[in-house]
Structures are given as C-alpha cells and as structure tokens.
Coordinates of N, CA, C and O and ligand atoms in Angstrom, one line a residue:
M285 N -2.4 0.1 2.3 CA -2.2 -1.2 2.7 C -0.7 -1.4 3.2 O 0.2 -0.9 2.5
C286 N -0.6 -2.0 4.4 CA 0.7 -2.3 4.8 C 1.0 -3.7 4.2 O 0.3 -4.7 4.4
K287 N 2.1 -3.7 3.4 CA 2.5 -4.9 2.6 C 3.2 -5.9 3.6 O 3.5 -5.5 4.7
P288 N 3.5 -7.1 3.1 CA 4.0 -8.1 4.0 C 5.3 -7.7 4.7 O 5.6 -8.1 5.9
D289 N 6.2 -6.9 4.0 CA 7.4 -6.5 4.7 C 7.1 -5.6 5.9 O 7.9 -5.6 6.9
A290 N 6.1 -4.8 5.8 CA 5.7 -3.9 6.9 C 5.3 -4.7 8.1 O 5.7 -4.4 9.3
V291 N 4.5 -5.8 7.9 CA 4.1 -6.7 9.0 C 5.3 -7.4 9.5 O 5.5 -7.5 10.8
E292 N 6.1 -8.0 8.7 CA 7.3 -8.7 9.1 C 8.3 -7.8 9.9 O 8.8 -8.3 10.9
R293 N 8.4 -6.6 9.6 CA 9.3 -5.7 10.3 C 8.6 -4.9 11.4 O 9.3 -4.0 12.0
R294 N 7.4 -5.3 11.7 CA 6.7 -4.7 12.9 C 6.6 -3.2 12.7 O 6.8 -2.4 13.7
L295 N 6.3 -2.7 11.5 CA 6.1 -1.3 11.2 C 4.6 -0.9 11.1 O 4.3 0.2 10.8
V296 N 3.7 -1.9 11.3 CA 2.3 -1.5 11.1 C 1.9 -0.4 12.1 O 1.2 0.5 11.8
G297 N 2.3 -0.5 13.4 CA 1.9 0.5 14.4 C 2.4 1.8 14.0 O 1.7 2.8 14.1
E298 N 3.7 1.9 13.5 CA 4.3 3.2 13.1 C 3.5 3.8 11.9 O 3.2 5.0 11.9
I299 N 3.1 2.9 11.0 CA 2.3 3.4 9.8 C 0.9 3.9 10.2 O 0.5 5.0 9.8
I300 N 0.3 3.1 11.0 CA -1.1 3.5 11.5 C -1.0 4.8 12.3 O -1.8 5.7 12.2
S301 N 0.1 4.9 13.1 CA 0.3 6.1 14.0 C 0.5 7.3 13.1 O -0.1 8.4 13.4
R302 N 1.2 7.2 12.0 CA 1.4 8.4 11.1 C 0.1 8.8 10.5 O -0.2 10.0 10.3
I303 N -0.8 7.8 10.1 CA -2.1 8.1 9.5 C -2.9 8.9 10.5 O -3.6 9.9 10.2
E304 N -2.9 8.4 11.7 CA -3.7 9.0 12.8 C -3.2 10.4 13.1 O -4.0 11.3 13.3
R305 N -1.9 10.5 13.2 CA -1.3 11.8 13.6 C -1.6 12.9 12.5 O -1.7 14.1 12.8
K306 N -1.7 12.4 11.3 CA -2.0 13.3 10.1 C -3.4 13.9 10.3 O -3.7 15.0 9.8
G307 N -4.2 13.1 11.0 CA -5.6 13.6 11.1 C -6.6 12.9 10.2 O -7.8 13.3 10.1
L308 N -6.1 11.8 9.6 CA -7.0 11.0 8.8 C -7.7 9.9 9.6 O -7.2 9.6 10.7
Q309 N -8.7 9.3 9.1 CA -9.5 8.3 9.8 C -9.4 7.0 9.1 O -9.7 6.9 7.9
I310 N -9.1 6.0 9.9 CA -9.1 4.6 9.4 C -10.5 4.0 9.7 O -10.9 3.8 10.8
T311 N -11.3 3.9 8.6 CA -12.7 3.5 8.8 C -13.0 2.0 8.6 O -14.0 1.5 9.0
S312 N -12.0 1.3 8.0 CA -12.1 -0.2 7.9 C -10.6 -0.7 7.9 O -9.7 0.0 7.4
L313 N -10.4 -1.9 8.5 CA -9.1 -2.5 8.6 C -9.2 -4.0 8.7 O -10.1 -4.4 9.4
N314 N -8.4 -4.7 8.0 CA -8.3 -6.1 8.3 C -6.9 -6.7 7.8 O -6.3 -6.1 7.0
Q315 N -6.6 -7.8 8.5 CA -5.3 -8.4 8.2 C -5.6 -9.8 7.6 O -6.4 -10.5 8.2
R316 N -5.0 -10.1 6.5 CA -5.1 -11.5 5.9 C -4.0 -11.7 5.0 O -3.3 -10.8 4.5
V317 N -3.8 -13.0 4.6 CA -2.8 -13.4 3.6 C -3.6 -13.4 2.3 O -4.5 -14.3 2.1
P318 N -3.3 -12.5 1.4 CA -4.1 -12.5 0.1 C -3.8 -13.7 -0.7 O -2.6 -14.1 -0.8
D319 N -4.8 -14.3 -1.4 CA -4.4 -15.3 -2.4 C -4.0 -14.7 -3.7 O -4.0 -13.5 -3.9
R320 N -3.5 -15.5 -4.6 CA -2.9 -15.0 -5.8 C -3.9 -14.2 -6.7 O -3.6 -13.2 -7.3
A321 N -5.1 -14.7 -6.7 CA -6.2 -14.1 -7.5 C -6.4 -12.7 -7.0 O -6.5 -11.7 -7.9
L322 N -6.4 -12.5 -5.7 CA -6.6 -11.1 -5.2 C -5.5 -10.2 -5.5 O -5.6 -9.1 -5.9
A323 N -4.2 -10.7 -5.3 CA -3.0 -10.0 -5.6 C -2.9 -9.6 -7.1 O -2.6 -8.4 -7.4
E324 N -3.3 -10.5 -7.9 CA -3.2 -10.3 -9.4 C -4.3 -9.2 -9.8 O -4.0 -8.4 -10.6
A325 N -5.5 -9.3 -9.2 CA -6.5 -8.3 -9.5 C -6.1 -7.0 -9.0 O -6.3 -5.9 -9.6
H326 N -5.5 -6.9 -7.8 CA -5.1 -5.7 -7.2 C -4.1 -5.0 -8.1 O -4.1 -3.8 -8.3
Y327 N -3.1 -5.7 -8.6 CA -2.0 -5.2 -9.4 C -2.2 -5.4 -10.9 O -1.3 -5.4 -11.7
A328 N -3.5 -5.5 -11.3 CA -3.8 -5.8 -12.8 C -3.2 -4.9 -13.7 O -2.7 -5.2 -14.8
E329 N -3.0 -3.6 -13.3 CA -2.4 -2.6 -14.2 C -1.0 -2.9 -14.5 O -0.4 -2.4 -15.5
H330 N -0.4 -3.7 -13.7 CA 1.1 -4.1 -13.9 C 1.2 -5.5 -14.5 O 2.4 -6.0 -14.5
S331 N 0.2 -6.1 -15.0 CA 0.2 -7.5 -15.4 C 1.2 -7.7 -16.6 O 1.7 -8.9 -16.7
D332 N 1.5 -6.7 -17.4 CA 2.5 -6.9 -18.5 C 3.9 -6.5 -18.1 O 4.8 -6.5 -19.0
K333 N 4.1 -6.1 -16.8 CA 5.5 -5.7 -16.5 C 6.4 -6.9 -16.1 O 5.9 -7.9 -15.7
P334 N 7.7 -6.7 -16.4 CA 8.6 -7.9 -16.1 C 8.6 -8.3 -14.6 O 8.9 -9.4 -14.3
F335 N 8.3 -7.3 -13.7 CA 8.3 -7.7 -12.3 C 7.0 -8.1 -11.7 O 6.8 -8.3 -10.5
F336 N 6.0 -8.4 -12.6 CA 4.6 -8.7 -12.1 C 4.6 -10.0 -11.3 O 4.0 -10.1 -10.2
G337 N 5.3 -11.1 -11.8 CA 5.3 -12.3 -11.0 C 5.9 -12.2 -9.6 O 5.4 -12.6 -8.6
E338 N 7.1 -11.5 -9.6 CA 7.7 -11.2 -8.3 C 6.8 -10.3 -7.4 O 6.8 -10.5 -6.1
L339 N 6.1 -9.4 -8.0 CA 5.2 -8.5 -7.2 C 4.1 -9.3 -6.5 O 3.8 -9.1 -5.4
V340 N 3.5 -10.3 -7.3 CA 2.5 -11.1 -6.7 C 3.0 -12.1 -5.7 O 2.4 -12.3 -4.6
D341 N 4.2 -12.7 -6.0 CA 4.9 -13.5 -5.0 C 5.1 -12.7 -3.6 O 4.8 -13.2 -2.6
F342 N 5.5 -11.5 -3.8 CA 5.8 -10.7 -2.6 C 4.5 -10.4 -1.8 O 4.5 -10.6 -0.6
L343 N 3.5 -9.9 -2.5 CA 2.2 -9.5 -1.8 C 1.6 -10.7 -1.2 O 0.8 -10.5 -0.2
T344 N 1.8 -11.9 -1.6 CA 1.1 -13.1 -1.1 C 2.0 -13.9 -0.1 O 1.6 -15.0 0.3
R345 N 3.1 -13.4 0.2 CA 4.0 -14.2 1.1 C 3.7 -14.2 2.6 O 4.3 -14.9 3.3
G346 N 2.8 -13.3 2.9 CA 2.4 -13.2 4.3 C 1.3 -12.3 4.5 O 0.8 -11.7 3.5
P347 N 0.9 -12.0 5.8 CA -0.2 -11.1 6.0 C 0.0 -9.7 5.5 O 1.1 -9.2 5.6
V348 N -1.0 -9.1 5.0 CA -1.0 -7.7 4.8 C -2.2 -7.0 5.6 O -3.1 -7.7 6.0
V349 N -2.0 -5.7 5.9 CA -3.1 -5.0 6.6 C -3.7 -4.0 5.6 O -3.1 -3.0 5.2
A350 N -4.9 -4.3 5.2 CA -5.7 -3.4 4.3 C -6.5 -2.5 5.1 O -7.1 -2.8 6.1
M351 N -6.5 -1.2 4.6 CA -7.2 -0.2 5.3 C -8.0 0.7 4.4 O -7.5 1.0 3.2
V352 N -9.1 1.2 4.8 CA -9.8 2.3 4.2 C -9.5 3.6 5.0 O -9.8 3.6 6.2
V353 N -8.9 4.6 4.3 CA -8.5 5.8 5.0 C -9.4 6.9 4.5 O -9.5 7.1 3.2
E354 N -10.0 7.7 5.4 CA -10.9 8.8 4.9 C -10.4 10.1 5.5 O -9.8 10.1 6.6
G355 N -10.7 11.2 4.8 CA -10.4 12.5 5.2 C -11.5 13.4 4.9 O -12.5 13.0 4.3
P356 N -11.3 14.7 5.1 CA -12.4 15.7 4.9 C -12.8 15.9 3.4 O -13.9 16.3 3.1
D357 N -11.8 15.7 2.5 CA -12.1 15.9 1.1 C -11.8 14.7 0.3 O -11.4 13.7 0.9
D358 N -12.1 14.7 -1.0 CA -11.9 13.5 -1.8 C -10.4 13.4 -2.3 O -10.2 12.6 -3.2
N359 N -9.5 14.1 -1.7 CA -8.1 14.0 -2.1 C -7.3 13.2 -1.1 O -6.1 13.3 -1.0
T360 N -8.0 12.4 -0.3 CA -7.3 11.6 0.7 C -6.2 10.7 0.1 O -5.1 10.5 0.7
F361 N -6.5 10.1 -1.1 CA -5.6 9.3 -1.8 C -4.3 10.1 -2.0 O -3.2 9.5 -1.8
S362 N -4.4 11.4 -2.3 CA -3.2 12.2 -2.6 C -2.4 12.5 -1.3 O -1.2 12.5 -1.3
L363 N -3.1 12.8 -0.2 CA -2.4 13.0 1.1 C -1.7 11.7 1.5 O -0.5 11.8 1.9
M364 N -2.3 10.6 1.3 CA -1.7 9.3 1.6 C -0.5 9.1 0.7 O 0.6 8.6 1.2
R365 N -0.6 9.3 -0.6 CA 0.6 9.1 -1.5 C 1.8 10.0 -1.1 O 2.9 9.6 -1.1
T366 N 1.5 11.2 -0.6 CA 2.6 12.1 -0.1 C 3.2 11.5 1.1 O 4.4 11.5 1.3
M367 N 2.4 11.0 2.0 CA 2.9 10.4 3.3 C 3.7 9.1 3.0 O 4.7 8.8 3.6
I368 N 3.3 8.4 1.9 CA 3.9 7.1 1.6 C 5.3 7.4 0.9 O 6.3 6.7 1.2
G369 N 5.3 8.4 0.1 CA 6.6 8.7 -0.6 C 6.7 8.1 -2.0 O 5.8 7.2 -2.4
K370 N 7.7 8.5 -2.8 CA 7.8 8.1 -4.2 C 8.0 6.6 -4.3 O 8.6 6.0 -3.4
T371 N 7.7 6.0 -5.4 CA 7.8 4.6 -5.7 C 9.3 4.1 -5.6 O 9.6 3.2 -4.9
S372 N 10.1 4.8 -6.3 CA 11.6 4.4 -6.4 C 12.2 4.8 -5.0 O 12.1 5.9 -4.5
V373 N 13.0 3.8 -4.5 CA 13.6 4.0 -3.2 C 14.6 5.2 -3.3 O 14.9 5.9 -2.3
D374 N 15.1 5.5 -4.5 CA 16.1 6.5 -4.7 C 15.4 7.9 -4.6 O 16.1 8.9 -4.4
D375 N 14.1 7.9 -4.8 CA 13.4 9.2 -4.9 C 12.6 9.5 -3.6 O 12.1 10.6 -3.4
A376 N 12.3 8.4 -2.8 CA 11.4 8.6 -1.7 C 12.0 9.5 -0.7 O 13.1 9.3 -0.2
E377 N 11.3 10.6 -0.4 CA 11.8 11.7 0.5 C 11.9 11.3 1.9 O 11.0 10.6 2.5
P378 N 12.9 11.8 2.6 CA 12.9 11.6 4.1 C 11.7 12.3 4.7 O 11.2 13.3 4.1
G379 N 11.1 11.7 5.7 CA 9.8 12.2 6.2 C 8.7 11.4 5.7 O 7.6 11.3 6.3
S380 N 8.9 10.7 4.5 CA 7.8 9.8 4.0 C 8.1 8.4 4.6 O 9.2 8.1 5.1
I381 N 7.0 7.6 4.5 CA 7.2 6.2 5.1 C 8.3 5.5 4.4 O 9.2 4.9 5.0
R382 N 8.2 5.5 3.0 CA 9.3 4.8 2.3 C 10.6 5.4 2.5 O 11.7 4.8 2.6
G383 N 10.7 6.8 2.5 CA 11.9 7.5 2.6 C 12.6 7.2 4.0 O 13.8 7.1 4.1
D384 N 11.8 7.0 5.0 CA 12.3 6.8 6.3 C 12.6 5.3 6.6 O 13.5 5.0 7.4
F385 N 11.9 4.4 5.9 CA 12.0 3.0 6.3 C 12.4 2.0 5.2 O 12.7 0.8 5.6
A386 N 12.3 2.3 4.0 CA 12.5 1.4 2.9 C 13.9 1.5 2.3 O 14.4 2.7 2.1
T387 N 14.5 0.4 1.9 CA 15.8 0.5 1.2 C 15.8 -0.2 -0.2 O 16.7 -0.2 -0.9
Q388 N 14.6 -0.7 -0.5 CA 14.4 -1.4 -1.8 C 13.1 -1.0 -2.5 O 12.1 -0.8 -1.8
T389 N 13.1 -0.8 -3.8 CA 11.9 -0.4 -4.5 C 10.8 -1.5 -4.5 O 9.6 -1.2 -4.4
N390 N 11.2 -2.7 -4.6 CA 10.3 -3.8 -4.6 C 9.7 -4.1 -3.2 O 8.6 -4.6 -3.2
E391 N 10.4 -3.8 -2.2 CA 9.8 -4.0 -0.8 C 9.7 -2.6 -0.2 O 10.6 -2.2 0.6
N392 N 8.6 -2.0 -0.5 CA 8.5 -0.6 -0.1 C 7.4 -0.3 0.9 O 6.8 0.8 1.0
L393 N 7.0 -1.4 1.6 CA 6.2 -1.3 2.8 C 4.7 -1.0 2.7 O 3.9 -1.5 3.4
V394 N 4.4 0.0 1.8 CA 3.0 0.5 1.8 C 2.5 0.6 0.3 O 3.2 0.9 -0.6
H395 N 1.2 0.2 0.1 CA 0.5 0.5 -1.1 C -0.5 1.7 -0.8 O -1.1 1.6 0.2
G396 N -0.6 2.6 -1.7 CA -1.6 3.6 -1.6 C -2.3 3.8 -3.0 O -1.6 3.9 -4.0
S397 N -3.6 3.9 -3.0 CA -4.3 4.1 -4.3 C -3.8 5.4 -4.9 O -3.6 6.4 -4.3
D398 N -3.7 5.4 -6.3 CA -3.2 6.6 -6.9 C -4.2 7.5 -7.5 O -3.9 8.5 -8.2
S399 N -5.5 7.3 -7.3 CA -6.6 8.2 -7.6 C -7.8 7.9 -6.8 O -7.9 6.8 -6.2
H400 N -8.8 8.8 -6.8 CA -10.0 8.5 -6.1 C -10.7 7.3 -6.7 O -11.2 6.4 -6.0
E401 N -10.7 7.2 -8.1 CA -11.3 6.0 -8.8 C -10.6 4.7 -8.4 O -11.2 3.7 -8.2
A402 N -9.3 4.8 -8.3 CA -8.5 3.6 -8.0 C -8.9 3.1 -6.6 O -9.0 2.0 -6.2
A403 N -9.0 4.1 -5.7 CA -9.4 3.8 -4.3 C -10.7 3.1 -4.2 O -10.9 2.1 -3.5
E404 N -11.7 3.6 -5.0 CA -13.0 2.9 -5.0 C -12.9 1.5 -5.6 O -13.5 0.6 -5.0
R405 N -12.1 1.3 -6.6 CA -11.9 -0.1 -7.2 C -11.3 -1.0 -6.2 O -11.7 -2.1 -5.9
E406 N -10.2 -0.5 -5.5 CA -9.4 -1.3 -4.6 C -10.2 -1.6 -3.3 O -10.1 -2.7 -2.7
I407 N -11.0 -0.6 -2.8 CA -11.8 -0.9 -1.6 C -12.8 -2.0 -1.9 O -13.1 -2.9 -1.1
A408 N -13.4 -1.9 -3.1 CA -14.4 -3.0 -3.5 C -13.7 -4.4 -3.5 O -14.3 -5.4 -3.2
L409 N -12.5 -4.4 -3.9 CA -11.7 -5.6 -4.0 C -11.4 -6.2 -2.6 O -11.5 -7.4 -2.3
W410 N -10.9 -5.3 -1.7 CA -10.4 -5.8 -0.4 C -11.5 -5.8 0.7 O -11.3 -6.5 1.7
F411 N -12.6 -5.0 0.4 CA -13.7 -5.0 1.4 C -15.0 -5.2 0.7 O -15.8 -4.3 0.6
P412 N -15.1 -6.4 0.1 CA -16.3 -6.6 -0.8 C -17.6 -6.5 -0.1 O -18.6 -6.2 -0.7
A413 N -17.7 -6.7 1.2 CA -18.9 -6.6 1.9 C -19.3 -5.1 2.2 O -20.4 -4.8 2.7
G414 N -18.4 -4.2 1.8 CA -18.6 -2.8 2.1 C -18.0 -2.5 3.4 O -18.3 -1.5 4.0
Ligands
LIG110 P1 3.3 2.6 -6.2 O1 3.2 1.5 -5.2 O2 4.1 3.8 -5.8 O3 1.9 3.0 -6.7 P2 3.6 1.3 -8.8 O4 4.3 1.8 -10.0 O5 2.1 1.2 -8.9 O6 4.1 2.0 -7.5 O7 4.2 -0.2 -8.6 C1 3.6 -1.1 -7.7 C2 4.6 -1.8 -6.9 O8 5.4 -2.6 -7.7 C3 5.6 -0.9 -6.2 O9 5.1 -0.4 -5.0 C4 6.8 -1.8 -6.0 O10 6.6 -2.6 -4.8 C5 6.8 -2.6 -7.2 N1 7.6 -2.1 -8.3 C6 7.4 -0.9 -9.0 N2 8.4 -0.7 -9.9 C7 9.3 -1.8 -9.7 C8 10.5 -2.2 -10.3 O11 11.0 -1.5 -11.2 N3 11.1 -3.3 -9.9 C9 10.6 -4.1 -8.9 N4 9.4 -3.8 -8.3 C10 8.8 -2.6 -8.7
LIG111 MG1 0.5 2.0 -7.9

C-alpha cells in the first residue's frame, strides 16, 4: 500500500513502476481515504504501542493506494518487503523504496504484508469483495 505521504509526494508512479520492473503483477488496486475503523483493523497488531494513535491519524489523513501484488511463488510478500526496505529509516537500505525516498520512520511511504497469512488477512480487509 502506498501510504498518504507517498500520494502527497507524488511517488505512487515510482512505486508502481518498481513493482512492475521487478516482474510482479498488480492484480487489484484502488485509492481511497480509509476511515479510522479500517486503519485500526489494519494495524491491530500495534494497538498497544505508544505510536498507535499517531499511526492511525497518519494513515487516515488522505488517500492511500491499496494493491494486491502477485508473483510466481507464495513468497511475494517477502520480495515486496525487500523492495520496501527496513522499517527504521536508519536501517532502510539504499535501493529500497524507504532507503531511497524516506527520511522518517513514521512516514515511510509504503506498507507491505509481513507474511503470506498477513497478506491474506489484509487483502480481505482492503478488498472485501475479492
Ligand atoms: P513495517 O511497516 O515495516 O511492517 P511495523 O513495525 O509493522 O513496520 O510498523 C508499522 C508502521 O508503524 C511503520 O511502517 C511506521 O510507519 C510506524 N512505526 C513503526 N515503528 C514506529 C516508531 O517507533 N515510531 C513511530 N512510528 C513507527
Ligand atoms: Mg508491519
């Protein structure tokens, strides 16, 4: 998912282009401003973290572009996580999306599911009609 900062900074094309050039397939895509309930459900695993409120404020402050990305094997989440880069801005490698374009850990442009199971849960949340 391209988070609101990616849309604001006009980096959606760059991010989509990297996914395409990698050889992965975007099989669903939509843009919307998520409501708080959707953002809270999406980040439920972080509900007890001190930054949870800020995280939900951030995700709901403008449009996001949600995508289903598919590849030849069931490790597409892992390929995407490598392309996205590490969570902390201090660790995100050059060549990754965060490493190349983000300067803050809380505004790090892209969300990527961290397991195949997480991808299935999140796809059901963001694309309920299938
Ligand atoms: P991920 O996006 O790399 O999977 P998570 O640990 O799942 O990272 O955290 C979700 C999001 O919460 C991060 O992408 C980032 O936007 C935000 N975040 C994570 N850790 C911090 C923090 O320590 N301070 C502020 N925001 C954070
Ligand atoms: Mg995560």
